[in-house]
PDB file of C-alpha atoms in Angstrom:
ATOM      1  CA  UNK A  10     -16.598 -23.011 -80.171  1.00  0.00           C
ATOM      2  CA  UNK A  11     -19.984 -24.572 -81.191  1.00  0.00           C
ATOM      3  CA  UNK A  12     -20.710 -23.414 -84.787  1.00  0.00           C
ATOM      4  CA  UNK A  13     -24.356 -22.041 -85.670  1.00  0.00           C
ATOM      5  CA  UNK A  14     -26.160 -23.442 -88.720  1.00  0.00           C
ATOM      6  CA  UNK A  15     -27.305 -19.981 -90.659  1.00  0.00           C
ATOM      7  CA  UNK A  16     -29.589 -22.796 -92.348  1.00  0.00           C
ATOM      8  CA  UNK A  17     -31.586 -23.532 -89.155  1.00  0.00           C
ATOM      9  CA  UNK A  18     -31.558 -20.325 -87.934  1.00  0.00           C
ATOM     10  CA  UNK A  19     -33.253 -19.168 -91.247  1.00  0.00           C
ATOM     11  CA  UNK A  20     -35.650 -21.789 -90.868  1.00  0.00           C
ATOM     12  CA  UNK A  21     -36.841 -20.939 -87.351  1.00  0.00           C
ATOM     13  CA  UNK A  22     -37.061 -17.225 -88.103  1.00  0.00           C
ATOM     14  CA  UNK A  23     -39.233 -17.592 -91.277  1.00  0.00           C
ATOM     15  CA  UNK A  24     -41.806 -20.204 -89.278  1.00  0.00           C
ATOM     16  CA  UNK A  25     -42.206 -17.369 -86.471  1.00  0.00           C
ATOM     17  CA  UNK A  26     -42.570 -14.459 -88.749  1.00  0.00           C
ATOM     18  CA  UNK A  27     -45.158 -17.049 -90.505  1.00  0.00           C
ATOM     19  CA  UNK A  28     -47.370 -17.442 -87.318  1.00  0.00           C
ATOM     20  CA  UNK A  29     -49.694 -14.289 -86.437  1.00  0.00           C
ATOM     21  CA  UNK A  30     -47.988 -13.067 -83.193  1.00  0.00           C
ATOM     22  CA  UNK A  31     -44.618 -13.193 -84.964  1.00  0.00           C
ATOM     23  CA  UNK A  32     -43.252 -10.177 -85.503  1.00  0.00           C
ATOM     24  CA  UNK A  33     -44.507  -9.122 -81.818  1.00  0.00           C
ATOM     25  CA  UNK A  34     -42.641 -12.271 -80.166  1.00  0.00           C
ATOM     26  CA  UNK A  35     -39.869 -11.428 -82.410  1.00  0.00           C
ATOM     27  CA  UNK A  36     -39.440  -7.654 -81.673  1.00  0.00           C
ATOM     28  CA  UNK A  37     -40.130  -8.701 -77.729  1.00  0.00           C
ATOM     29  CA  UNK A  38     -36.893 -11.076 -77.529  1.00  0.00           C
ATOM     30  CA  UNK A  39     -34.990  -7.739 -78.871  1.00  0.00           C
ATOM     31  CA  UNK A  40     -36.483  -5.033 -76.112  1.00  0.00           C
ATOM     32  CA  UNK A  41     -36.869  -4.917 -72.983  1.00  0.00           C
ATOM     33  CA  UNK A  42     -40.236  -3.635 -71.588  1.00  0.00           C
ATOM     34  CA  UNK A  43     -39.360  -0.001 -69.778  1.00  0.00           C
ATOM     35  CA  UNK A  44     -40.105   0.185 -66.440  1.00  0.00           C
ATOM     36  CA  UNK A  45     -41.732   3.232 -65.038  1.00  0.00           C
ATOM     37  CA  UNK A  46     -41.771   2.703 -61.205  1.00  0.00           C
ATOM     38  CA  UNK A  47     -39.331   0.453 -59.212  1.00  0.00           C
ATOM     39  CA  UNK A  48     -40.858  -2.934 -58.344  1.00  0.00           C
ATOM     40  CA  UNK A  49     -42.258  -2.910 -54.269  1.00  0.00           C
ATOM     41  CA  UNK A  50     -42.074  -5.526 -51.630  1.00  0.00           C
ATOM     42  CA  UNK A  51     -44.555  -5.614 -49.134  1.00  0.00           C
ATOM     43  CA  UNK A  52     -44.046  -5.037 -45.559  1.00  0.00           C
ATOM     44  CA  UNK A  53     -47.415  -6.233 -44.445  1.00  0.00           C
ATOM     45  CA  UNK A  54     -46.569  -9.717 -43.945  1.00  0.00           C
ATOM     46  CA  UNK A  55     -43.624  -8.799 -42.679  1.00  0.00           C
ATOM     47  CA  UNK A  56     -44.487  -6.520 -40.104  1.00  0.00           C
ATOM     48  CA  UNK A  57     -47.621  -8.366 -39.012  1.00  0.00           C
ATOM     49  CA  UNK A  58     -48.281 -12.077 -38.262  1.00  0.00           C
ATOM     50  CA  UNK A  59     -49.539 -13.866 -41.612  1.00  0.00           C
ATOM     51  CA  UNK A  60     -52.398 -16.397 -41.012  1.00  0.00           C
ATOM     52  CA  UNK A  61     -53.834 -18.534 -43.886  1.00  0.00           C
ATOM     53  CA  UNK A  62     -57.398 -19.319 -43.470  1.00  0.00           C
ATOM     54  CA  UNK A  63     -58.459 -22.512 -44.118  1.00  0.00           C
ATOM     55  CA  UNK A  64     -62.345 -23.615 -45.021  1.00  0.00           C
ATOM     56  CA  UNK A  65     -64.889 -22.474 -42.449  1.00  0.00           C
ATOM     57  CA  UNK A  66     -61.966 -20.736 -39.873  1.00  0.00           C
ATOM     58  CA  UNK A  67     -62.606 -17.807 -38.275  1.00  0.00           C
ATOM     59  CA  UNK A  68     -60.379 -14.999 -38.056  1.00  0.00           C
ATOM     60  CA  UNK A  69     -60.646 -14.959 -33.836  1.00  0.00           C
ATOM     61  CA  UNK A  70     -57.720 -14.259 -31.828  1.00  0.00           C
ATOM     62  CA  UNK A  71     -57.337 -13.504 -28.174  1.00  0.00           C
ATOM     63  CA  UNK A  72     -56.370  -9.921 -26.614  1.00  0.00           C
ATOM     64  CA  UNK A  73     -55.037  -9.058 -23.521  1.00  0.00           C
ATOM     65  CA  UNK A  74     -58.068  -7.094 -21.981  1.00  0.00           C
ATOM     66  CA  UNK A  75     -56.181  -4.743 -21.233  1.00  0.00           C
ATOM     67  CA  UNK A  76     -55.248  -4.475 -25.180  1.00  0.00           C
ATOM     68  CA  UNK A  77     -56.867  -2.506 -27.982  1.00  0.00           C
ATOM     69  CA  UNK A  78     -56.143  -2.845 -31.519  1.00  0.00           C
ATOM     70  CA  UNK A  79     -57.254  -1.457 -34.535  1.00  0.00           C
ATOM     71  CA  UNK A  80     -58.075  -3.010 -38.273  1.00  0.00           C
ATOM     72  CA  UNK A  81     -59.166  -1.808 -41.664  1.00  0.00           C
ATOM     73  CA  UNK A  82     -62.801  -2.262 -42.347  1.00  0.00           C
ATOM     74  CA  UNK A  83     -62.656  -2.322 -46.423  1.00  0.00           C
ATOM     75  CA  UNK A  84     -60.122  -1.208 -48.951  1.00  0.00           C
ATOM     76  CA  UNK A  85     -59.150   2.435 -48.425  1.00  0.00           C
ATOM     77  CA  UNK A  86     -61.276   2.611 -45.568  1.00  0.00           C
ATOM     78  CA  UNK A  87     -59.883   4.607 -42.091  1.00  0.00           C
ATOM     79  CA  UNK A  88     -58.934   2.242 -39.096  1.00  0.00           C
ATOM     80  CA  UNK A  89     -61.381   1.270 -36.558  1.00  0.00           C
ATOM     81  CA  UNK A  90     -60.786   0.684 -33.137  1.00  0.00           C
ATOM     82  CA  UNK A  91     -61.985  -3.136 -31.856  1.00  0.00           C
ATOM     83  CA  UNK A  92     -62.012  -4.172 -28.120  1.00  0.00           C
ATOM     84  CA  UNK A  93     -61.714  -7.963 -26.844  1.00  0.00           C
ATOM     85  CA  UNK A  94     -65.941  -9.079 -26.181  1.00  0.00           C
ATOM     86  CA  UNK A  95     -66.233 -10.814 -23.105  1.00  0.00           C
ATOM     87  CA  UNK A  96     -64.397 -13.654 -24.368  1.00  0.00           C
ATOM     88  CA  UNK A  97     -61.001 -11.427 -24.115  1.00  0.00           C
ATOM     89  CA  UNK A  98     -61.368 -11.967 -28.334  1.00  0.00           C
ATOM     90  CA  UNK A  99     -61.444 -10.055 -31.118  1.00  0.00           C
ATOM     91  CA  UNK A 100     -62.767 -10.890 -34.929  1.00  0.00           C
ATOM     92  CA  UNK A 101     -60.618  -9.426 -37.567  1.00  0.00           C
ATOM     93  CA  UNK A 102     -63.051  -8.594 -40.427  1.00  0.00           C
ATOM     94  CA  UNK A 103     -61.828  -9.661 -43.838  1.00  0.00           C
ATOM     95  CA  UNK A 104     -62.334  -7.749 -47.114  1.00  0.00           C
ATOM     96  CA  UNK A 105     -61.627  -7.999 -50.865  1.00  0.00           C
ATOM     97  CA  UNK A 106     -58.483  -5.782 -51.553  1.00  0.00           C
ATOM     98  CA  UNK A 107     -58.785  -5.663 -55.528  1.00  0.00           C
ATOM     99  CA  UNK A 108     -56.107  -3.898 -58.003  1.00  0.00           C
ATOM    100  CA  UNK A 109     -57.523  -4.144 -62.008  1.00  0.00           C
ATOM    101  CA  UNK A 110     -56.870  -2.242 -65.117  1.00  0.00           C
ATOM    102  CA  UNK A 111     -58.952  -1.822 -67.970  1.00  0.00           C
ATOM    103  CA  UNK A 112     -57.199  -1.207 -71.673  1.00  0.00           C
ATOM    104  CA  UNK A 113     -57.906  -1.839 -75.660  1.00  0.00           C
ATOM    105  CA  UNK A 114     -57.850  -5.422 -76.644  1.00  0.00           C
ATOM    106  CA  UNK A 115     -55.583  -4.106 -79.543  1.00  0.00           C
ATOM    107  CA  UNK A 116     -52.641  -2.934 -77.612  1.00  0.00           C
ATOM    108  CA  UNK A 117     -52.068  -6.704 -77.316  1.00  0.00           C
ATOM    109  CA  UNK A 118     -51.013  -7.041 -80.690  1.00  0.00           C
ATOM    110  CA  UNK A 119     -49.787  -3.207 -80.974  1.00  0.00           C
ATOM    111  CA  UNK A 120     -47.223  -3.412 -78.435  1.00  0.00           C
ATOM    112  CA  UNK A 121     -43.457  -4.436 -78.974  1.00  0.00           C
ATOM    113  CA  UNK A 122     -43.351  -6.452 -75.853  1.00  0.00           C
ATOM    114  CA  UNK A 123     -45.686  -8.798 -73.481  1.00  0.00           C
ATOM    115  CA  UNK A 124     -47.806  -6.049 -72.933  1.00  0.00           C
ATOM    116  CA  UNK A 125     -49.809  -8.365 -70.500  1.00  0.00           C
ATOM    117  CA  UNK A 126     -47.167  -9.048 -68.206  1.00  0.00           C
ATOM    118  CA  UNK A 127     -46.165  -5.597 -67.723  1.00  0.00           C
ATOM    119  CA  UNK A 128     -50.394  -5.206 -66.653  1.00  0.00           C
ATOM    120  CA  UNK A 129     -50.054  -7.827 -64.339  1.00  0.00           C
ATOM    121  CA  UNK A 130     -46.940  -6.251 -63.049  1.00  0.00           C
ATOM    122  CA  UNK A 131     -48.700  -2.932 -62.005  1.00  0.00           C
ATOM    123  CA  UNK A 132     -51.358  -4.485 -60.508  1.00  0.00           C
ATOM    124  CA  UNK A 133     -48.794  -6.883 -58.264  1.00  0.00           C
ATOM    125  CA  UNK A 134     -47.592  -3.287 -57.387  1.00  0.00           C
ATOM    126  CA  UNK A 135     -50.718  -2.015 -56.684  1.00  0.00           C
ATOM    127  CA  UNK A 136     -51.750  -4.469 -54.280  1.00  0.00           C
ATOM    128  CA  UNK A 137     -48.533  -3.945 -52.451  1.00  0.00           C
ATOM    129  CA  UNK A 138     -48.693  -0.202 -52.270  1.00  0.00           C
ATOM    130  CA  UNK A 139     -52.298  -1.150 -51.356  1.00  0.00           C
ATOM    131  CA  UNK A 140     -50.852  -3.343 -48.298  1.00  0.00           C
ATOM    132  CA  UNK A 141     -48.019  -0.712 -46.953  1.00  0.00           C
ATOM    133  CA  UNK A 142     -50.482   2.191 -46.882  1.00  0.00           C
ATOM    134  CA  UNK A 143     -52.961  -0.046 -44.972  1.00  0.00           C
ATOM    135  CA  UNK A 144     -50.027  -1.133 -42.942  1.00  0.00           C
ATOM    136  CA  UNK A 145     -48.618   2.950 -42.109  1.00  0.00           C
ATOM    137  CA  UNK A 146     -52.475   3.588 -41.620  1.00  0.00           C
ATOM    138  CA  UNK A 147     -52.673   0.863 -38.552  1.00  0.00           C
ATOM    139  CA  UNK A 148     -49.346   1.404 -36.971  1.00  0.00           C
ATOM    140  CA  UNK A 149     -50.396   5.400 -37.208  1.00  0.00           C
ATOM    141  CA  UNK A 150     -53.661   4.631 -35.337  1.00  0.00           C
ATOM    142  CA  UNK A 151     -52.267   2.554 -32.783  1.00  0.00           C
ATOM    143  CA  UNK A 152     -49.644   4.633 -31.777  1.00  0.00           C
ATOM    144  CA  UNK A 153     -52.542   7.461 -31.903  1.00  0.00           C
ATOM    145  CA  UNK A 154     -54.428   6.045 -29.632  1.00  0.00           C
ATOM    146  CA  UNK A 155     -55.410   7.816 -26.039  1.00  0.00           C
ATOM    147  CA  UNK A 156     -54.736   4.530 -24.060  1.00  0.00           C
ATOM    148  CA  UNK A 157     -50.956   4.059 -26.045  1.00  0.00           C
ATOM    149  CA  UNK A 158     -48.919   2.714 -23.444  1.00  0.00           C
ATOM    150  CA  UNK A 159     -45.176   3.997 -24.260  1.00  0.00           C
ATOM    151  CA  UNK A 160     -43.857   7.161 -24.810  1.00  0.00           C
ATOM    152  CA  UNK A 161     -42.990   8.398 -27.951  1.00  0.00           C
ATOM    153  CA  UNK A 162     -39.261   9.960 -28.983  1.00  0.00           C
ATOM    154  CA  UNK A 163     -39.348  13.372 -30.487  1.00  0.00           C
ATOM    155  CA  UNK A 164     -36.506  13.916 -32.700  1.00  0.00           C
ATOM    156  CA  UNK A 165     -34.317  16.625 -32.047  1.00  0.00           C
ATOM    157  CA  UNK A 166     -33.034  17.243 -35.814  1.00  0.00           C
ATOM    158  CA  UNK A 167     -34.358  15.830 -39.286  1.00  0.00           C
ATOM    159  CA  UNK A 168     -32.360  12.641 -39.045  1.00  0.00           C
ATOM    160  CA  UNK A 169     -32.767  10.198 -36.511  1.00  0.00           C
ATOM    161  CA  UNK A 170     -29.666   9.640 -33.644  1.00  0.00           C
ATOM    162  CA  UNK A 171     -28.742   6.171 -32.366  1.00  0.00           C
ATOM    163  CA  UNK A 172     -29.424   7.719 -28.768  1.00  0.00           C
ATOM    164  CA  UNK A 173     -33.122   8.441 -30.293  1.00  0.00           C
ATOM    165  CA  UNK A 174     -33.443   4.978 -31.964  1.00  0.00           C
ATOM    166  CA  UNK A 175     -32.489   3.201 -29.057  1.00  0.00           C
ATOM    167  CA  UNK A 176     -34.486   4.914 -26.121  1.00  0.00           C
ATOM    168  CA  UNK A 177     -37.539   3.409 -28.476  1.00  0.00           C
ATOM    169  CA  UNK A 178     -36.226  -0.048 -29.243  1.00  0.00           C
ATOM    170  CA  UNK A 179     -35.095  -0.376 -25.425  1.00  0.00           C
ATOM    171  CA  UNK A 180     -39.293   0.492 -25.088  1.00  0.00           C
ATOM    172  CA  UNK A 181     -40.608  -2.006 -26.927  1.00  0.00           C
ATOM    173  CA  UNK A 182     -38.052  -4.583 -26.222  1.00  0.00           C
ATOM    174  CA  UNK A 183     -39.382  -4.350 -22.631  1.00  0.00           C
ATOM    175  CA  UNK A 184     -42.454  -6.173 -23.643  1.00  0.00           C
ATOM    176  CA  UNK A 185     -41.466  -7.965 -26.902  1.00  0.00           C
ATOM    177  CA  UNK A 186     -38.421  -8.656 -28.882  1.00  0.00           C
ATOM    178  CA  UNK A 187     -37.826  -6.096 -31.713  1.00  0.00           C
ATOM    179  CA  UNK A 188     -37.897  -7.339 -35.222  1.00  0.00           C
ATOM    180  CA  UNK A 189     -38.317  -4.681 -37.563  1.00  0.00           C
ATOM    181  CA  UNK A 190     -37.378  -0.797 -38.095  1.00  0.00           C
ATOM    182  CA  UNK A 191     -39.849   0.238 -40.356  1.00  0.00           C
ATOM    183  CA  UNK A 192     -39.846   4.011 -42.592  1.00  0.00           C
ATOM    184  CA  UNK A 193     -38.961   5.835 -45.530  1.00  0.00           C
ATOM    185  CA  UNK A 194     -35.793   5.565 -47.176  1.00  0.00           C
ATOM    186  CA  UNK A 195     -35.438   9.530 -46.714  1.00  0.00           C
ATOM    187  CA  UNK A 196     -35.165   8.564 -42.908  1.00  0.00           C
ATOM    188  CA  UNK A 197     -33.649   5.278 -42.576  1.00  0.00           C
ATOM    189  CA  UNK A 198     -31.300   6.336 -44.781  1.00  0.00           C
ATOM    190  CA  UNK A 199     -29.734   8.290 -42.638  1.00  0.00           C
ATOM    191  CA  UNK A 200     -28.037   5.796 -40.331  1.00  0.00           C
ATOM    192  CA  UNK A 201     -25.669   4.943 -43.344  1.00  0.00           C
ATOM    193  CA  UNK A 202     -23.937   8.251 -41.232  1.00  0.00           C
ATOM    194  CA  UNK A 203     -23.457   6.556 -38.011  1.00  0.00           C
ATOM    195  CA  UNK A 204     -20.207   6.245 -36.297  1.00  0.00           C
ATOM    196  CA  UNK A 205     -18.032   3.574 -35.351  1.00  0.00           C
ATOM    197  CA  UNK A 206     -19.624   3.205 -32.440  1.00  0.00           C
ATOM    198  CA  UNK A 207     -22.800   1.764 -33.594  1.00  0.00           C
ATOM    199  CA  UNK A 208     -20.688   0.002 -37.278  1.00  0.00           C
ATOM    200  CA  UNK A 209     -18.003  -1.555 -36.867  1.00  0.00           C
ATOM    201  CA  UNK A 210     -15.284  -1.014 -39.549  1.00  0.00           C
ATOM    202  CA  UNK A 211     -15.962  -3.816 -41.910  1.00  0.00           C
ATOM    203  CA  UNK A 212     -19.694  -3.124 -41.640  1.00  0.00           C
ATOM    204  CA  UNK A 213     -19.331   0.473 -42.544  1.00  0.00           C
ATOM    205  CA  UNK A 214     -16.907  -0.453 -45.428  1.00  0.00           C
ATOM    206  CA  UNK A 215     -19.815  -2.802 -46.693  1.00  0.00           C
ATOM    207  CA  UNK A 216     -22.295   0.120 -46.204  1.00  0.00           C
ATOM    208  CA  UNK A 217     -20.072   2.263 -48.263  1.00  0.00           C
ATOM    209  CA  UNK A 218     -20.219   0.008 -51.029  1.00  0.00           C
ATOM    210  CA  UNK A 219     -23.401  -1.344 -51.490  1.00  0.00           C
ATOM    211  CA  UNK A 220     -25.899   1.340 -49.193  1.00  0.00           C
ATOM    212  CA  UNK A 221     -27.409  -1.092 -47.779  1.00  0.00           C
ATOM    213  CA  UNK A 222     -27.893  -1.030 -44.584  1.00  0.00           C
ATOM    214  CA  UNK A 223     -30.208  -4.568 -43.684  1.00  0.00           C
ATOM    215  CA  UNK A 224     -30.252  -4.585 -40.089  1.00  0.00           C
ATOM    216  CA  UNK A 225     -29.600  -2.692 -36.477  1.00  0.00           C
ATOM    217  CA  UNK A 226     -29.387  -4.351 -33.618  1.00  0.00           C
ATOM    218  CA  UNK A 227     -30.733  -7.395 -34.672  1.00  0.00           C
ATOM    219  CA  UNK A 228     -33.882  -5.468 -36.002  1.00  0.00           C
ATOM    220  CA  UNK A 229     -34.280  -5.615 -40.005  1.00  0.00           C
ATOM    221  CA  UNK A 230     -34.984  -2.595 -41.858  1.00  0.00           C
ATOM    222  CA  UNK A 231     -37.876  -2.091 -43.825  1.00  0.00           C
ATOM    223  CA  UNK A 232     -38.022   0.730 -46.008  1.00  0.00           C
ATOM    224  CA  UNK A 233     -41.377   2.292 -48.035  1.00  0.00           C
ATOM    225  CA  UNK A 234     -41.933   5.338 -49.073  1.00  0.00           C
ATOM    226  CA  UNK A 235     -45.687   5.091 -48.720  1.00  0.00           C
ATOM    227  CA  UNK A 236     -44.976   5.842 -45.277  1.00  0.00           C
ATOM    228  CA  UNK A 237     -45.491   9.331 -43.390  1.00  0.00           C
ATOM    229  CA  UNK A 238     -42.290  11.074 -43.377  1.00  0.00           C
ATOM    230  CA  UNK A 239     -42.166  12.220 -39.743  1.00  0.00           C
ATOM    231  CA  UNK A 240     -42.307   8.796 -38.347  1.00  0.00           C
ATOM    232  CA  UNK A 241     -40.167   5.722 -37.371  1.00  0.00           C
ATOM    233  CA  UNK A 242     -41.342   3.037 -36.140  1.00  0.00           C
ATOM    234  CA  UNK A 243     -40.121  -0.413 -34.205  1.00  0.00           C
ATOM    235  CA  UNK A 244     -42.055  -3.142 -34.113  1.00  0.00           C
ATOM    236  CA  UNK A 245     -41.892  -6.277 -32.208  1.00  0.00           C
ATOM    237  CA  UNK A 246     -42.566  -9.977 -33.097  1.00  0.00           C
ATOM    238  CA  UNK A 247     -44.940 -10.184 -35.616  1.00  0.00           C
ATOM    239  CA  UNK A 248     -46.919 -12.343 -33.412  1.00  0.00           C
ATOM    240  CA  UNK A 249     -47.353  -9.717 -30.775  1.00  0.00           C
ATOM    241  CA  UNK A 250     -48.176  -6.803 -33.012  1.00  0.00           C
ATOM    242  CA  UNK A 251     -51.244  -8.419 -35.314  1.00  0.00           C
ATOM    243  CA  UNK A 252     -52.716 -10.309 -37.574  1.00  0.00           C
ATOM    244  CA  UNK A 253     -53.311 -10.621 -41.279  1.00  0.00           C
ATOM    245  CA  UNK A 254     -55.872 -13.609 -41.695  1.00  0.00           C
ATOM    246  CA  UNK A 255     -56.290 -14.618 -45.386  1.00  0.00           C
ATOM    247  CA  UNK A 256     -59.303 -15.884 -46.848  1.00  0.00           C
ATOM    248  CA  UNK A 257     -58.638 -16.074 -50.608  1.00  0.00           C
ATOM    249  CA  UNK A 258     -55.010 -15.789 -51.583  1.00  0.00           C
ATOM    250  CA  UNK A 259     -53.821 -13.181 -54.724  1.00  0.00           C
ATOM    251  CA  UNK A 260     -55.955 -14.517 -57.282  1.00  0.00           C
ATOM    252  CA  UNK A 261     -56.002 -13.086 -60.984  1.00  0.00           C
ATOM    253  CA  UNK A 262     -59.439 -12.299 -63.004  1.00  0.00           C
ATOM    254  CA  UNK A 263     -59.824 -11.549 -66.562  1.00  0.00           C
ATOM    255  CA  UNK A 264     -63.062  -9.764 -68.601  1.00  0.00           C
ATOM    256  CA  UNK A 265     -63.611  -9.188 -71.699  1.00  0.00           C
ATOM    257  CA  UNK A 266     -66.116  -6.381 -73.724  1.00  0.00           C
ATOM    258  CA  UNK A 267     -66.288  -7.066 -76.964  1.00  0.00           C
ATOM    259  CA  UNK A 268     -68.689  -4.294 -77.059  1.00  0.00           C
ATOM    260  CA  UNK A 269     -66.210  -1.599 -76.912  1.00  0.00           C
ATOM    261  CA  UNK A 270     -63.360  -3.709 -77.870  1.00  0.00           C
ATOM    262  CA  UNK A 271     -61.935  -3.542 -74.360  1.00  0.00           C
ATOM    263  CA  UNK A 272     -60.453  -6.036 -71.915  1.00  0.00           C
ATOM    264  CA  UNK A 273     -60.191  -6.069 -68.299  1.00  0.00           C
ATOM    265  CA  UNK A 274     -58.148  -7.966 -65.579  1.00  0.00           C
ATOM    266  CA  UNK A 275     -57.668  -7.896 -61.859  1.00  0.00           C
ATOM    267  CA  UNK A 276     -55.777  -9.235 -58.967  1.00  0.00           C
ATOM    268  CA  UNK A 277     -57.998  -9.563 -55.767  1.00  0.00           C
ATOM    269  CA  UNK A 278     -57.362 -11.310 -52.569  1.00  0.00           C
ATOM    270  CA  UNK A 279     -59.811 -11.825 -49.332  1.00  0.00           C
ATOM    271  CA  UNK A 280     -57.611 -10.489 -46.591  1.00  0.00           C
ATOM    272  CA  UNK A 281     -58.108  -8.430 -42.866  1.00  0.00           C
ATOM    273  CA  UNK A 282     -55.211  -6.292 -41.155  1.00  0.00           C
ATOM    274  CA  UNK A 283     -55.164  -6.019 -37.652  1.00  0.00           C
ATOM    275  CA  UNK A 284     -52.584  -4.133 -35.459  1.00  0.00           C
ATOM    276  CA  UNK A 285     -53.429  -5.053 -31.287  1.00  0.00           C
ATOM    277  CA  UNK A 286     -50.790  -4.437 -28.940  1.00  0.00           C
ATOM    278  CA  UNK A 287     -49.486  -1.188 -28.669  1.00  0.00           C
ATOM    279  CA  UNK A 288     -46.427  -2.706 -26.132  1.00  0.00           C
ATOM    280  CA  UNK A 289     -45.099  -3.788 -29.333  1.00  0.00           C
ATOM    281  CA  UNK A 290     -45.300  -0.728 -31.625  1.00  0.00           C
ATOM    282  CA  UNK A 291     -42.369   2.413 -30.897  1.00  0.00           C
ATOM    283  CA  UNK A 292     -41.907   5.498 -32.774  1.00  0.00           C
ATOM    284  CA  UNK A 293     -39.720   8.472 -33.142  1.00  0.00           C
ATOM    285  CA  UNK A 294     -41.533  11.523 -34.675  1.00  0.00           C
ATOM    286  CA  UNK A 295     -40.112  14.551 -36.577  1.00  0.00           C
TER     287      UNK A 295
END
């Protein structure tokens, strides 16, 4: 067993506690920062087709003419409804989505822990929940719409049946290939109930240990609970349901006001969201 050298150790604690940020660096390595919300993924860039913008591109795309689609104008801005021009194109307007936080320079030396990373933490969060609800607000307003081609499933109970879930996946995979069954964890997480006739043994088994569901039918899951609660939708290929063009990727800002001894920092990135073909959006509603 390697042997520690009380000596050294000595040594290295007296020559932090000498330095100004010391005691905070020291009392960080012992606590953990507490979490108050569980971490989010996005489902944006899952859902819909992710498109890096390079210098001087425009965000153009082609529609079917018989197509509509629908995009968010600026952050927290409703969807509005875009039509191919004569071109049979659209133009997916970008924005600045922006997530910032303003606190007293002092907490940085008050607080027992990197008080900055938890900040830039919650505003990583932000921009997410920022991203789903723009996400739930497209696939809402495309499914909305008067010219919506399929037909959506009305639930007969709370939870969702495989018979239910099926009749829309066989809709959309008509047109496009399902990839993604997209909801809240109050009504995805239902299916953990299905029978063997949709799990086979050693999947259920592997349900009943870990709850995790992943995938169904070759469709992955995606679960948010920034989405409504009477609605489940399947989406096809990324491709073939829309577009998120990016302009300026995630990009951190800092401020200071020495003023009123406050600091400031932000995450913003230049992005547009676009959902366009209806063929490849299902639902079930509650």
């Amino acid at each position: 067993m390697k042997q520690f050298d009380v000596n050294k150790v000595n040594a290295k604690l007296r020559a932090l506690m000498a330095r100004p940020d010391g005691l905070q660096i020291f009392l960080s390595k012992l606590t953990s920062p507490l979490k108050t919300k569980r971490d989010l993924q996005s489902g944006l860039r899952k859902v819909l087709q992710f498109d890096p913008l390079g210098a001087g591109d425009v965000p153009v795309y082609d529609l079917d003419p018989k197509a509509y689609g629908y995009q968010i104008p600026y952050q927290g801005g409703a969807p509005l409804r875009v039509q191919p021009d004569e071109s049979k194109q659209i133009t997916i307007r970008t924005y600045d989505q922006v997530a910032y936080k303003e606190f007293p320079i002092s907490l940085l030396q008050i607080a027992r822990y990197d008080y900055m990373k938890r900040i830039e933490q919650q505003l990583k969060n932000a921009i997410i929940e920022l991203e789903d609800s723009s996400l739930n607000a497209v696939l809402e307003a495309v499914i909305s719409d008067a010219a919506y081609p399929l037909t959506p499933v009305a639930a007969a109970g709370v939870n969702v049946t495989p018979d239910e879930l099926q009749t829309v996946y066989a809709g959309v995979e008509t047109y496009v290939d399902p990839a993604y069954i997209v909801g809240t964890s109050a009504k995805l997480g239902a299916m953990r109930t299905w029978g063997v006739d949709i799990f086979s043994p050693v999947r259920r088994e592997s349900i009943l240990k870990t709850g995790i569901i992943g995938y169904v039918w070759g469709a992955s899951l995606y679960k948010s609970r920034l989405f409504a609660t009477d609605r489940i939708f399947v989406t096809g290929d990324p491709e073939f349901v829309g577009r998120v063009p990016e302009r300026m990727s995630l990009t951190p800002m800092k401020a200071e006001a020495p003023r009123n001894a406050k600091q400031e920092i932000g995450y913003v990135q230049n992005i547009g969201i676009c959902a366009y073909n209806g063929y490849g959006v299902g639902v079930v509603t509650f």
